[in-house]
Amino acid sequence: MTCEESRLLIAEELFGARSANEELEKHLASCEACRTEAEPVRKVWRQMASLPEPEPRPGMATRFYAALDAYQQAQSEKASRGFWAWWPSKPVWQFAVSMGCLAVGLLCGTFFFPRITAPASSGEIAQLRKEMSGMRQLVTLSLLQQQSASERLRGVTWSYRAESNDVEVLGALLQTIGSDTNVGVRLAAVDALRNFGNSPVARRGLRNGLARQESPLVQISIIDALTEMRDSEAIPAMQAVLQMPVLDANVRQRIKEALENLKK
Amino acid sequence: MGTATLSIEHAGHSGAATAGFAADEAIMLRVRAGETGLLAELFERHNRPVFGFFYRMTSRRELSEDLVQDVFLRILRYRDTYQPRTSFAAWMYGIARNAMIDQMRKRRPESSLDDAMAEVPTRDEPADERMRARQESEILQRALSSLPADKREVLILARYQDLRYEEIGRILGCEPNAVKQRVFRAVKALGDRYTELSGRVAQ
């Protein structure tokens, strides 16, 4: 066996492909250079197992699920269902589409009869509205990042002005509930999240957050929010919290009430 | 159709790696066929190791978390390019690698990975017996961080990502034997760095 071959065999051994190879050991016994090379290699490889496993923060998963939800929502909206696929099912949207058609009609009218001067076009208004919503999102997100608790509280208040399908704001609120150091801010964030009651991500975030909260006040607030959302999937999460060895008596009581309520 | 019908065995630490391999492939094929919700399953299985890969490569927490997000969204976007009967892990780490290269290019075009890794603080602690194990692992961490990016990469892939050398060959685009050579050289370089740094601390 050559020295080069012995190195390949040691590498295979590191990968766990083979444990002890007789020929390799024979070579190492006879070749001084390979022996002095192999020993530290094996040792440092073993030592590498002692390095700590890096852990992501819980907010990473929350953000991923929010993004996945948004993607799926966009996909399902795109999926066509025959000729009338574009016609919305909710009366509100039907009305909106009708108004849209009217607006297009009016625009065409002003285009073909340019003597009548048009007021600010609906395109401009939509653009303005989009910019406003983007600005509200920006303000909310940046306030939630502040050092001072009262600034973060203002961020939570701003989140009420965000669209109820704004995944960025939703993710930031969930992160606040999970990791903000101030109980008041966390409580306010749970309240603000009720606005997102229709979003499965919000409900899942609250369910996951329930067991991790150390403040009974926040726990009770989460339980109330989930009950209000009629989230039946929260039942196992609540039952799991009941099993925890140390649990505040008030929280225990509130969970029992909530479970009765949800099971109805 | 949904997660309820998903009947795959979770390959635990004791489970055979091949079971995990087969399950990953089965899930990925269903994601490819349009069941995008199942991506959550792949995320649950792999987000920590992928995060570990990025964190060990960059030493930056926030950047690593962003990159994990990027990888799984890329998996969704490029799901058509996944080939059946090939290792999902190898495909995924190939994507992870590209995501990292793109990110580095975008963020600080003038600096390489190595510069980012160079800022590891030096610490002189007494060689107290209780501290020894911790100190040793700290020195090892520093040694690993100070290796050139290509050596560090092959080492992290081989040691921490639970990959076979054929898979690493696929990720890095080289032959299995070349992978073995590179791993051997990288471990050797790490050992040399480690000895050098321990000597410096002892002085």
Tab-separated table of N, CA, C and O in Angstrom, chain A residues 3-4 6-18 33-34 36-68 71-72 75 145 168 175 204 208, chain B residues 35-41 43-44 47-49 51-53 55-56 61-62 64-66 68-69 72-73 76-77 79 136-138 140-141 144 155-160 163-165 168 177-181 183-185 187-188 190-191 194:
chain	number	residue	atom	x	y	z
A	3	CYS	N	1.522	5.440	0.484
A	3	CYS	CA	1.108	6.420	1.499
A	3	CYS	C	-0.166	7.144	1.060
A	3	CYS	O	-1.035	7.450	1.862
A	4	GLU	N	-0.266	7.425	-0.270
A	4	GLU	CA	-1.447	8.127	-0.778
A	4	GLU	C	-2.709	7.287	-0.541
A	4	GLU	O	-3.745	7.786	-0.124
A	6	SER	N	-3.125	5.080	1.727
A	6	SER	CA	-3.447	5.016	3.150
A	6	SER	C	-4.219	6.265	3.580
A	6	SER	O	-5.123	6.205	4.407
A	7	ARG	N	-3.892	7.392	2.971
A	7	ARG	CA	-4.637	8.630	3.316
A	7	ARG	C	-6.108	8.509	2.908
A	7	ARG	O	-6.998	8.937	3.635
A	8	LEU	N	-6.336	7.934	1.725
A	8	LEU	CA	-7.723	7.763	1.281
A	8	LEU	C	-8.480	6.871	2.245
A	8	LEU	O	-9.648	7.111	2.564
A	9	LEU	N	-7.793	5.797	2.708
A	9	LEU	CA	-8.461	4.879	3.637
A	9	LEU	C	-8.771	5.551	4.969
A	9	LEU	O	-9.823	5.316	5.553
A	10	ILE	N	-7.851	6.399	5.422
A	10	ILE	CA	-8.128	7.121	6.671
A	10	ILE	C	-9.333	8.040	6.487
A	10	ILE	O	-10.209	8.118	7.344
A	11	ALA	N	-9.380	8.716	5.328
A	11	ALA	CA	-10.529	9.590	5.063
A	11	ALA	C	-11.827	8.782	5.075
A	11	ALA	O	-12.832	9.202	5.652
A	12	GLU	N	-11.799	7.589	4.473
A	12	GLU	CA	-13.003	6.739	4.493
A	12	GLU	C	-13.382	6.375	5.914
A	12	GLU	O	-14.557	6.329	6.270
A	13	GLU	N	-12.358	6.112	6.702
A	13	GLU	CA	-12.601	5.768	8.099
A	13	GLU	C	-13.281	6.938	8.812
A	13	GLU	O	-14.219	6.757	9.583
A	14	LEU	N	-12.845	8.173	8.513
A	14	LEU	CA	-13.449	9.348	9.129
A	14	LEU	C	-14.928	9.438	8.776
A	14	LEU	O	-15.757	9.798	9.587
A	15	PHE	N	-15.243	9.094	7.543
A	15	PHE	CA	-16.642	9.143	7.112
A	15	PHE	C	-17.446	7.993	7.693
A	15	PHE	O	-18.636	7.871	7.443
A	16	GLY	N	-16.774	7.121	8.392
A	16	GLY	CA	-17.492	6.008	9.008
A	16	GLY	C	-17.758	4.878	8.041
A	16	GLY	O	-18.547	3.981	8.322
A	17	ALA	N	-17.117	4.919	6.861
A	17	ALA	CA	-17.356	3.880	5.868
A	17	ALA	C	-16.795	2.536	6.348
A	17	ALA	O	-17.345	1.487	6.080
A	18	ARG	N	-15.658	2.576	7.009
A	18	ARG	CA	-15.111	1.331	7.548
A	18	ARG	C	-14.442	1.654	8.878
A	18	ARG	O	-13.943	2.755	9.078
A	33	ALA	N	6.183	8.096	8.756
A	33	ALA	CA	5.623	9.378	8.304
A	33	ALA	C	4.098	9.355	8.348
A	33	ALA	O	3.465	10.288	8.846
A	34	CYS	N	3.504	8.262	7.834
A	34	CYS	CA	2.042	8.173	7.814
A	34	CYS	C	1.494	8.108	9.229
A	34	CYS	O	0.426	8.647	9.521
A	36	THR	N	2.725	9.418	12.031
A	36	THR	CA	2.718	10.728	12.696
A	36	THR	C	1.681	11.653	12.069
A	36	THR	O	1.215	12.592	12.705
A	37	GLU	N	1.336	11.367	10.817
A	37	GLU	CA	0.323	12.198	10.158
A	37	GLU	C	-1.079	11.767	10.591
A	37	GLU	O	-1.945	12.601	10.821
A	38	ALA	N	-1.285	10.459	10.688
A	38	ALA	CA	-2.629	9.922	10.939
A	38	ALA	C	-3.118	10.227	12.351
A	38	ALA	O	-4.296	10.520	12.560
A	39	GLU	N	-2.202	10.166	13.286
A	39	GLU	CA	-2.629	10.283	14.684
A	39	GLU	C	-3.357	11.608	14.983
A	39	GLU	O	-4.488	11.596	15.463
A	40	PRO	N	-2.734	12.778	14.682
A	40	PRO	CA	-3.443	14.032	14.962
A	40	PRO	C	-4.705	14.190	14.116
A	40	PRO	O	-5.670	14.814	14.566
A	41	VAL	N	-4.688	13.623	12.910
A	41	VAL	CA	-5.880	13.737	12.058
A	41	VAL	C	-7.067	13.045	12.725
A	41	VAL	O	-8.154	13.602	12.849
A	42	ARG	N	-6.838	11.833	13.198
A	42	ARG	CA	-7.922	11.111	13.870
A	42	ARG	C	-8.353	11.837	15.140
A	42	ARG	O	-9.530	11.929	15.457
A	43	LYS	N	-7.361	12.380	15.844
A	43	LYS	CA	-7.665	13.019	17.120
A	43	LYS	C	-8.503	14.277	16.905
A	43	LYS	O	-9.539	14.485	17.560
A	44	VAL	N	-8.069	15.116	15.978
A	44	VAL	CA	-8.774	16.385	15.789
A	44	VAL	C	-10.177	16.145	15.239
A	44	VAL	O	-11.124	16.856	15.561
A	45	TRP	N	-10.311	15.088	14.445
A	45	TRP	CA	-11.642	14.727	13.918
A	45	TRP	C	-12.592	14.378	15.068
A	45	TRP	O	-13.732	14.814	15.096
A	46	ARG	N	-12.085	13.582	16.021
A	46	ARG	CA	-12.900	13.230	17.193
A	46	ARG	C	-13.242	14.474	17.996
A	46	ARG	O	-14.355	14.657	18.441
A	47	GLN	N	-12.237	15.343	18.131
A	47	GLN	CA	-12.426	16.551	18.932
A	47	GLN	C	-13.485	17.465	18.327
A	47	GLN	O	-14.163	18.198	19.034
A	48	MET	N	-13.614	17.437	17.006
A	48	MET	CA	-14.583	18.312	16.343
A	48	MET	C	-16.006	18.057	16.825
A	48	MET	O	-16.859	18.931	16.768
A	49	ALA	N	-16.238	16.842	17.327
A	49	ALA	CA	-17.585	16.520	17.814
A	49	ALA	C	-17.930	17.332	19.056
A	49	ALA	O	-19.103	17.477	19.398
A	50	SER	N	-16.923	17.885	19.747
A	50	SER	CA	-17.193	18.581	20.994
A	50	SER	C	-17.653	20.024	20.768
A	50	SER	O	-18.124	20.670	21.692
A	51	LEU	N	-17.529	20.517	19.539
A	51	LEU	CA	-17.954	21.907	19.305
A	51	LEU	C	-19.475	21.994	19.401
A	51	LEU	O	-20.182	21.112	18.938
A	52	PRO	N	-19.985	23.067	20.019
A	52	PRO	CA	-21.439	23.173	20.211
A	52	PRO	C	-22.190	23.291	18.884
A	52	PRO	O	-21.660	23.834	17.906
A	53	GLU	N	-23.395	22.757	18.879
A	53	GLU	CA	-24.258	22.811	17.694
A	53	GLU	C	-24.918	24.192	17.648
A	53	GLU	O	-25.598	24.566	18.600
A	54	PRO	N	-24.695	24.990	16.568
A	54	PRO	CA	-25.338	26.313	16.527
A	54	PRO	C	-26.860	26.173	16.414
A	54	PRO	O	-27.344	25.328	15.667
A	55	GLU	N	-27.569	26.998	17.176
A	55	GLU	CA	-29.044	26.928	17.186
A	55	GLU	C	-29.641	28.209	16.609
A	55	GLU	O	-29.293	29.300	17.059
A	56	PRO	N	-30.561	28.090	15.666
A	56	PRO	CA	-31.236	29.301	15.194
A	56	PRO	C	-32.239	29.800	16.236
A	56	PRO	O	-32.665	29.028	17.087
A	57	ARG	N	-32.600	31.083	16.138
A	57	ARG	CA	-33.627	31.605	17.057
A	57	ARG	C	-35.003	31.186	16.552
A	57	ARG	O	-35.175	30.947	15.354
A	58	PRO	N	-36.004	31.116	17.453
A	58	PRO	CA	-37.321	30.618	17.033
A	58	PRO	C	-37.965	31.479	15.949
A	58	PRO	O	-38.745	30.980	15.147
A	59	GLY	N	-37.597	32.756	15.906
A	59	GLY	CA	-38.185	33.642	14.898
A	59	GLY	C	-37.916	33.184	13.475
A	59	GLY	O	-38.686	33.478	12.572
A	60	MET	N	-36.838	32.430	13.273
A	60	MET	CA	-36.493	31.981	11.921
A	60	MET	C	-37.604	31.097	11.354
A	60	MET	O	-38.040	31.278	10.215
A	61	ALA	N	-38.071	30.145	12.153
A	61	ALA	CA	-39.124	29.244	11.686
A	61	ALA	C	-40.405	30.030	11.417
A	61	ALA	O	-41.073	29.814	10.398
A	62	THR	N	-40.724	30.959	12.318
A	62	THR	CA	-41.938	31.746	12.146
A	62	THR	C	-41.915	32.490	10.818
A	62	THR	O	-42.890	32.490	10.068
A	63	ARG	N	-40.764	33.109	10.543
A	63	ARG	CA	-40.676	33.875	9.295
A	63	ARG	C	-40.807	32.962	8.083
A	63	ARG	O	-41.443	33.301	7.098
A	64	PHE	N	-40.205	31.759	8.190
A	64	PHE	CA	-40.302	30.830	7.064
A	64	PHE	C	-41.756	30.436	6.810
A	64	PHE	O	-42.229	30.456	5.678
A	65	TYR	N	-42.481	30.092	7.902
A	65	TYR	CA	-43.866	29.667	7.710
A	65	TYR	C	-44.724	30.791	7.152
A	65	TYR	O	-45.618	30.554	6.338
A	66	ALA	N	-44.432	32.017	7.584
A	66	ALA	CA	-45.184	33.157	7.039
A	66	ALA	C	-44.931	33.268	5.540
A	66	ALA	O	-45.863	33.461	4.749
A	67	ALA	N	-43.654	33.097	5.142
A	67	ALA	CA	-43.314	33.219	3.723
A	67	ALA	C	-43.956	32.088	2.914
A	67	ALA	O	-44.479	32.300	1.821
A	68	LEU	N	-43.944	30.881	3.480
A	68	LEU	CA	-44.531	29.733	2.777
A	68	LEU	C	-46.038	29.941	2.596
A	68	LEU	O	-46.583	29.687	1.525
A	71	TYR	N	-46.684	32.420	-0.092
A	71	TYR	CA	-46.439	31.817	-1.403
A	71	TYR	C	-47.638	30.978	-1.827
A	71	TYR	O	-48.132	31.080	-2.949
A	72	GLN	N	-48.112	30.152	-0.873
A	72	GLN	CA	-49.225	29.261	-1.226
A	72	GLN	C	-50.492	30.041	-1.524
A	72	GLN	O	-51.254	29.681	-2.426
A	75	GLN	N	-50.260	31.324	-4.919
A	75	GLN	CA	-50.450	30.261	-5.898
A	75	GLN	C	-51.931	29.925	-6.056
A	75	GLN	O	-52.420	29.767	-7.162
A	145	GLN	N	-38.136	47.316	16.533
A	145	GLN	CA	-36.721	46.974	16.725
A	145	GLN	C	-36.041	47.849	17.775
A	145	GLN	O	-34.872	47.673	18.066
A	168	GLU	N	-44.907	40.498	6.910
A	168	GLU	CA	-43.730	41.042	7.594
A	168	GLU	C	-44.119	41.513	8.993
A	168	GLU	O	-43.457	41.212	9.978
A	175	GLN	N	-42.516	37.522	16.661
A	175	GLN	CA	-41.177	37.537	17.257
A	175	GLN	C	-41.195	38.322	18.566
A	175	GLN	O	-40.571	37.945	19.546
A	204	ARG	N	-50.963	29.605	14.626
A	204	ARG	CA	-49.917	28.642	14.942
A	204	ARG	C	-48.860	29.277	15.844
A	204	ARG	O	-48.384	28.691	16.802
A	208	ASN	N	-47.776	27.944	19.491
A	208	ASN	CA	-46.399	27.574	19.836
A	208	ASN	C	-45.857	28.425	20.965
A	208	ASN	O	-45.052	27.974	21.770
B	35	GLU	N	-47.332	19.712	-4.248
B	35	GLU	CA	-47.791	19.780	-2.859
B	35	GLU	C	-46.821	20.648	-2.058
B	35	GLU	O	-46.059	20.156	-1.223
B	36	THR	N	-46.885	21.949	-2.316
B	36	THR	CA	-45.858	22.833	-1.757
B	36	THR	C	-45.909	22.900	-0.224
B	36	THR	O	-44.919	23.229	0.405
B	37	GLY	N	-47.070	22.585	0.352
B	37	GLY	CA	-47.176	22.626	1.813
B	37	GLY	C	-46.216	21.655	2.492
B	37	GLY	O	-45.806	21.861	3.630
B	38	LEU	N	-45.864	20.584	1.776
B	38	LEU	CA	-44.947	19.586	2.362
B	38	LEU	C	-43.538	20.120	2.535
B	38	LEU	O	-42.714	19.488	3.187
B	39	LEU	N	-43.275	21.289	1.958
B	39	LEU	CA	-41.957	21.882	2.167
B	39	LEU	C	-41.719	22.087	3.662
B	39	LEU	O	-40.583	22.027	4.140
B	40	ALA	N	-42.816	22.312	4.403
B	40	ALA	CA	-42.704	22.497	5.862
B	40	ALA	C	-42.020	21.292	6.500
B	40	ALA	O	-41.212	21.434	7.421
B	41	GLU	N	-42.343	20.105	5.981
B	41	GLU	CA	-41.743	18.876	6.525
B	41	GLU	C	-40.221	18.876	6.298
B	41	GLU	O	-39.437	18.570	7.198
B	43	PHE	N	-38.401	21.478	5.816
B	43	PHE	CA	-37.843	22.558	6.642
B	43	PHE	C	-37.611	22.058	8.070
B	43	PHE	O	-36.552	22.271	8.647
B	44	GLU	N	-38.618	21.363	8.623
B	44	GLU	CA	-38.487	20.861	9.993
B	44	GLU	C	-37.274	19.936	10.118
B	44	GLU	O	-36.559	19.954	11.093
B	47	ASN	N	-33.787	22.491	8.822
B	47	ASN	CA	-33.430	23.902	9.059
B	47	ASN	C	-32.264	24.066	10.018
B	47	ASN	O	-31.415	24.926	9.842
B	48	ARG	N	-32.185	23.212	11.039
B	48	ARG	CA	-31.075	23.351	11.986
B	48	ARG	C	-29.720	23.013	11.364
B	48	ARG	O	-28.783	23.798	11.484
B	49	PRO	N	-29.608	21.850	10.724
B	49	PRO	CA	-28.305	21.564	10.094
B	49	PRO	C	-27.892	22.615	9.065
B	49	PRO	O	-26.723	22.993	9.010
B	51	PHE	N	-28.786	25.736	9.015
B	51	PHE	CA	-28.371	26.914	9.777
B	51	PHE	C	-26.953	26.714	10.320
B	51	PHE	O	-26.108	27.603	10.249
B	52	GLY	N	-26.702	25.514	10.850
B	52	GLY	CA	-25.379	25.202	11.401
B	52	GLY	C	-24.290	25.366	10.347
B	52	GLY	O	-23.218	25.906	10.615
B	53	PHE	N	-24.593	24.905	9.143
B	53	PHE	CA	-23.634	25.032	8.041
B	53	PHE	C	-23.297	26.502	7.795
B	53	PHE	O	-22.130	26.889	7.786
B	55	TYR	N	-23.821	29.095	9.768
B	55	TYR	CA	-23.254	29.780	10.926
B	55	TYR	C	-21.779	29.416	11.077
B	55	TYR	O	-20.952	30.268	11.381
B	56	ARG	N	-21.468	28.145	10.846
B	56	ARG	CA	-20.069	27.753	10.960
B	56	ARG	C	-19.233	28.363	9.845
B	56	ARG	O	-18.053	28.636	10.016
B	61	ARG	N	-24.980	35.308	12.789
B	61	ARG	CA	-26.262	34.691	13.105
B	61	ARG	C	-27.383	35.167	12.181
B	61	ARG	O	-28.074	34.378	11.560
B	62	GLU	N	-27.521	36.493	12.101
B	62	GLU	CA	-28.635	37.030	11.335
B	62	GLU	C	-28.523	36.643	9.857
B	62	GLU	O	-29.494	36.189	9.248
B	64	SER	N	-27.027	34.112	8.658
B	64	SER	CA	-27.278	32.682	8.496
B	64	SER	C	-28.771	32.386	8.495
B	64	SER	O	-29.251	31.566	7.718
B	65	GLU	N	-29.506	33.081	9.356
B	65	GLU	CA	-30.957	32.856	9.399
B	65	GLU	C	-31.604	33.307	8.087
B	65	GLU	O	-32.472	32.621	7.550
B	66	ASP	N	-31.153	34.443	7.571
B	66	ASP	CA	-31.678	34.910	6.281
B	66	ASP	C	-31.375	33.896	5.186
B	66	ASP	O	-32.197	33.631	4.315
B	68	VAL	N	-30.949	30.659	5.456
B	68	VAL	CA	-31.793	29.462	5.564
B	68	VAL	C	-33.127	29.718	4.874
B	68	VAL	O	-33.615	28.904	4.088
B	69	GLN	N	-33.700	30.884	5.168
B	69	GLN	CA	-34.953	31.281	4.532
B	69	GLN	C	-34.798	31.241	3.009
B	69	GLN	O	-35.620	30.686	2.296
B	72	PHE	N	-34.720	27.627	1.467
B	72	PHE	CA	-35.979	26.897	1.345
B	72	PHE	C	-36.903	27.542	0.319
B	72	PHE	O	-37.675	26.851	-0.351
B	73	LEU	N	-36.813	28.854	0.161
B	73	LEU	CA	-37.613	29.474	-0.886
B	73	LEU	C	-37.045	29.138	-2.268
B	73	LEU	O	-37.789	28.978	-3.224
B	76	LEU	N	-38.287	25.821	-3.295
B	76	LEU	CA	-39.637	25.934	-3.826
B	76	LEU	C	-39.602	26.429	-5.277
B	76	LEU	O	-40.247	25.866	-6.155
B	77	ARG	N	-38.816	27.457	-5.487
B	77	ARG	CA	-38.777	28.091	-6.808
B	77	ARG	C	-38.150	27.156	-7.844
B	77	ARG	O	-38.587	27.083	-8.979
B	79	ARG	N	-37.932	23.851	-7.703
B	79	ARG	CA	-38.258	22.454	-7.392
B	79	ARG	C	-38.240	21.557	-8.620
B	79	ARG	O	-38.000	20.363	-8.514
B	136	GLU	N	-10.082	24.263	25.210
B	136	GLU	CA	-9.685	23.463	24.053
B	136	GLU	C	-10.685	23.605	22.925
B	136	GLU	O	-10.329	23.764	21.761
B	137	SER	N	-11.975	23.560	23.293
B	137	SER	CA	-12.956	23.633	22.218
B	137	SER	C	-13.010	25.047	21.643
B	137	SER	O	-13.300	25.235	20.461
B	138	GLU	N	-12.668	26.048	22.464
B	138	GLU	CA	-12.599	27.411	21.933
B	138	GLU	C	-11.443	27.561	20.943
B	138	GLU	O	-11.585	28.199	19.894
B	140	LEU	N	-10.162	25.179	19.217
B	140	LEU	CA	-10.516	24.422	18.017
B	140	LEU	C	-11.437	25.256	17.130
B	140	LEU	O	-11.287	25.297	15.906
B	141	GLN	N	-12.385	25.931	17.788
B	141	GLN	CA	-13.307	26.793	17.056
B	141	GLN	C	-12.536	27.870	16.296
B	141	GLN	O	-12.802	28.145	15.129
B	144	LEU	N	-10.675	26.370	13.381
B	144	LEU	CA	-11.597	26.086	12.275
B	144	LEU	C	-11.942	27.382	11.538
B	144	LEU	O	-11.940	27.443	10.313
B	155	LEU	N	-14.639	20.609	5.221
B	155	LEU	CA	-14.571	20.037	6.559
B	155	LEU	C	-15.935	20.061	7.248
B	155	LEU	O	-16.366	19.081	7.858
B	156	ILE	N	-16.622	21.193	7.145
B	156	ILE	CA	-17.941	21.323	7.770
B	156	ILE	C	-18.917	20.355	7.113
B	156	ILE	O	-19.682	19.665	7.788
B	157	LEU	N	-18.872	20.297	5.780
B	157	LEU	CA	-19.768	19.379	5.075
B	157	LEU	C	-19.515	17.943	5.525
B	157	LEU	O	-20.437	17.167	5.753
B	158	ALA	N	-18.240	17.592	5.671
B	158	ALA	CA	-17.906	16.203	5.990
B	158	ALA	C	-18.213	15.871	7.448
B	158	ALA	O	-18.664	14.772	7.750
B	159	ARG	N	-17.975	16.821	8.341
B	159	ARG	CA	-18.064	16.485	9.762
B	159	ARG	C	-19.441	16.708	10.347
B	159	ARG	O	-19.885	15.948	11.194
B	160	TYR	N	-20.115	17.789	9.921
B	160	TYR	CA	-21.322	18.185	10.649
B	160	TYR	C	-22.609	17.998	9.867
B	160	TYR	O	-23.686	18.087	10.431
B	163	LEU	N	-23.247	13.918	5.679
B	163	LEU	CA	-23.263	13.599	4.243
B	163	LEU	C	-22.233	12.520	3.944
B	163	LEU	O	-21.232	12.405	4.634
B	164	ARG	N	-22.491	11.747	2.880
B	164	ARG	CA	-21.504	10.760	2.442
B	164	ARG	C	-20.548	11.445	1.456
B	164	ARG	O	-20.872	12.472	0.893
B	165	TYR	N	-19.371	10.835	1.233
B	165	TYR	CA	-18.423	11.572	0.388
B	165	TYR	C	-18.880	11.660	-1.054
B	165	TYR	O	-18.546	12.610	-1.760
B	168	ILE	N	-20.897	14.788	-1.100
B	168	ILE	CA	-20.048	15.991	-1.078
B	168	ILE	C	-19.413	16.210	-2.445
B	168	ILE	O	-19.309	17.342	-2.927
B	177	ASN	N	-12.837	10.301	-4.801
B	177	ASN	CA	-11.470	10.225	-4.291
B	177	ASN	C	-10.883	11.605	-4.009
B	177	ASN	O	-10.129	11.781	-3.059
B	178	ALA	N	-11.265	12.565	-4.852
B	178	ALA	CA	-10.787	13.928	-4.617
B	178	ALA	C	-11.366	14.467	-3.309
B	178	ALA	O	-10.700	15.199	-2.579
B	179	VAL	N	-12.631	14.086	-3.034
B	179	VAL	CA	-13.245	14.523	-1.765
B	179	VAL	C	-12.442	13.977	-0.604
B	179	VAL	O	-12.107	14.707	0.344
B	180	LYS	N	-12.111	12.687	-0.659
B	180	LYS	CA	-11.358	12.073	0.432
B	180	LYS	C	-10.033	12.797	0.631
B	180	LYS	O	-9.639	13.095	1.755
B	181	GLN	N	-9.347	13.075	-0.481
B	181	GLN	CA	-8.066	13.789	-0.373
B	181	GLN	C	-8.238	15.156	0.277
B	181	GLN	O	-7.487	15.541	1.162
B	183	VAL	N	-10.679	16.209	2.201
B	183	VAL	CA	-11.044	16.111	3.613
B	183	VAL	C	-9.804	15.824	4.444
B	183	VAL	O	-9.550	16.468	5.465
B	184	PHE	N	-9.002	14.875	3.975
B	184	PHE	CA	-7.798	14.522	4.731
B	184	PHE	C	-6.893	15.743	4.908
B	184	PHE	O	-6.452	16.060	6.003
B	185	ARG	N	-6.677	16.464	3.818
B	185	ARG	CA	-5.798	17.639	3.890
B	185	ARG	C	-6.382	18.699	4.812
B	185	ARG	O	-5.656	19.356	5.568
B	187	VAL	N	-8.465	18.269	7.397
B	187	VAL	CA	-8.359	17.877	8.811
B	187	VAL	C	-6.926	18.079	9.275
B	187	VAL	O	-6.673	18.544	10.386
B	188	LYS	N	-5.997	17.741	8.401
B	188	LYS	CA	-4.586	17.894	8.762
B	188	LYS	C	-4.263	19.374	9.008
B	188	LYS	O	-3.619	19.729	10.001
B	190	LEU	N	-6.336	21.639	9.891
B	190	LEU	CA	-6.999	22.053	11.137
B	190	LEU	C	-6.152	21.645	12.341
B	190	LEU	O	-5.965	22.428	13.277
B	191	GLY	N	-5.630	20.420	12.286
B	191	GLY	CA	-4.781	19.938	13.377
B	191	GLY	C	-3.553	20.834	13.540
B	191	GLY	O	-3.190	21.207	14.656
B	194	TYR	N	-4.546	24.104	15.038
B	194	TYR	CA	-4.896	23.889	16.444
B	194	TYR	C	-3.636	23.834	17.304
B	194	TYR	O	-3.544	24.502	18.338
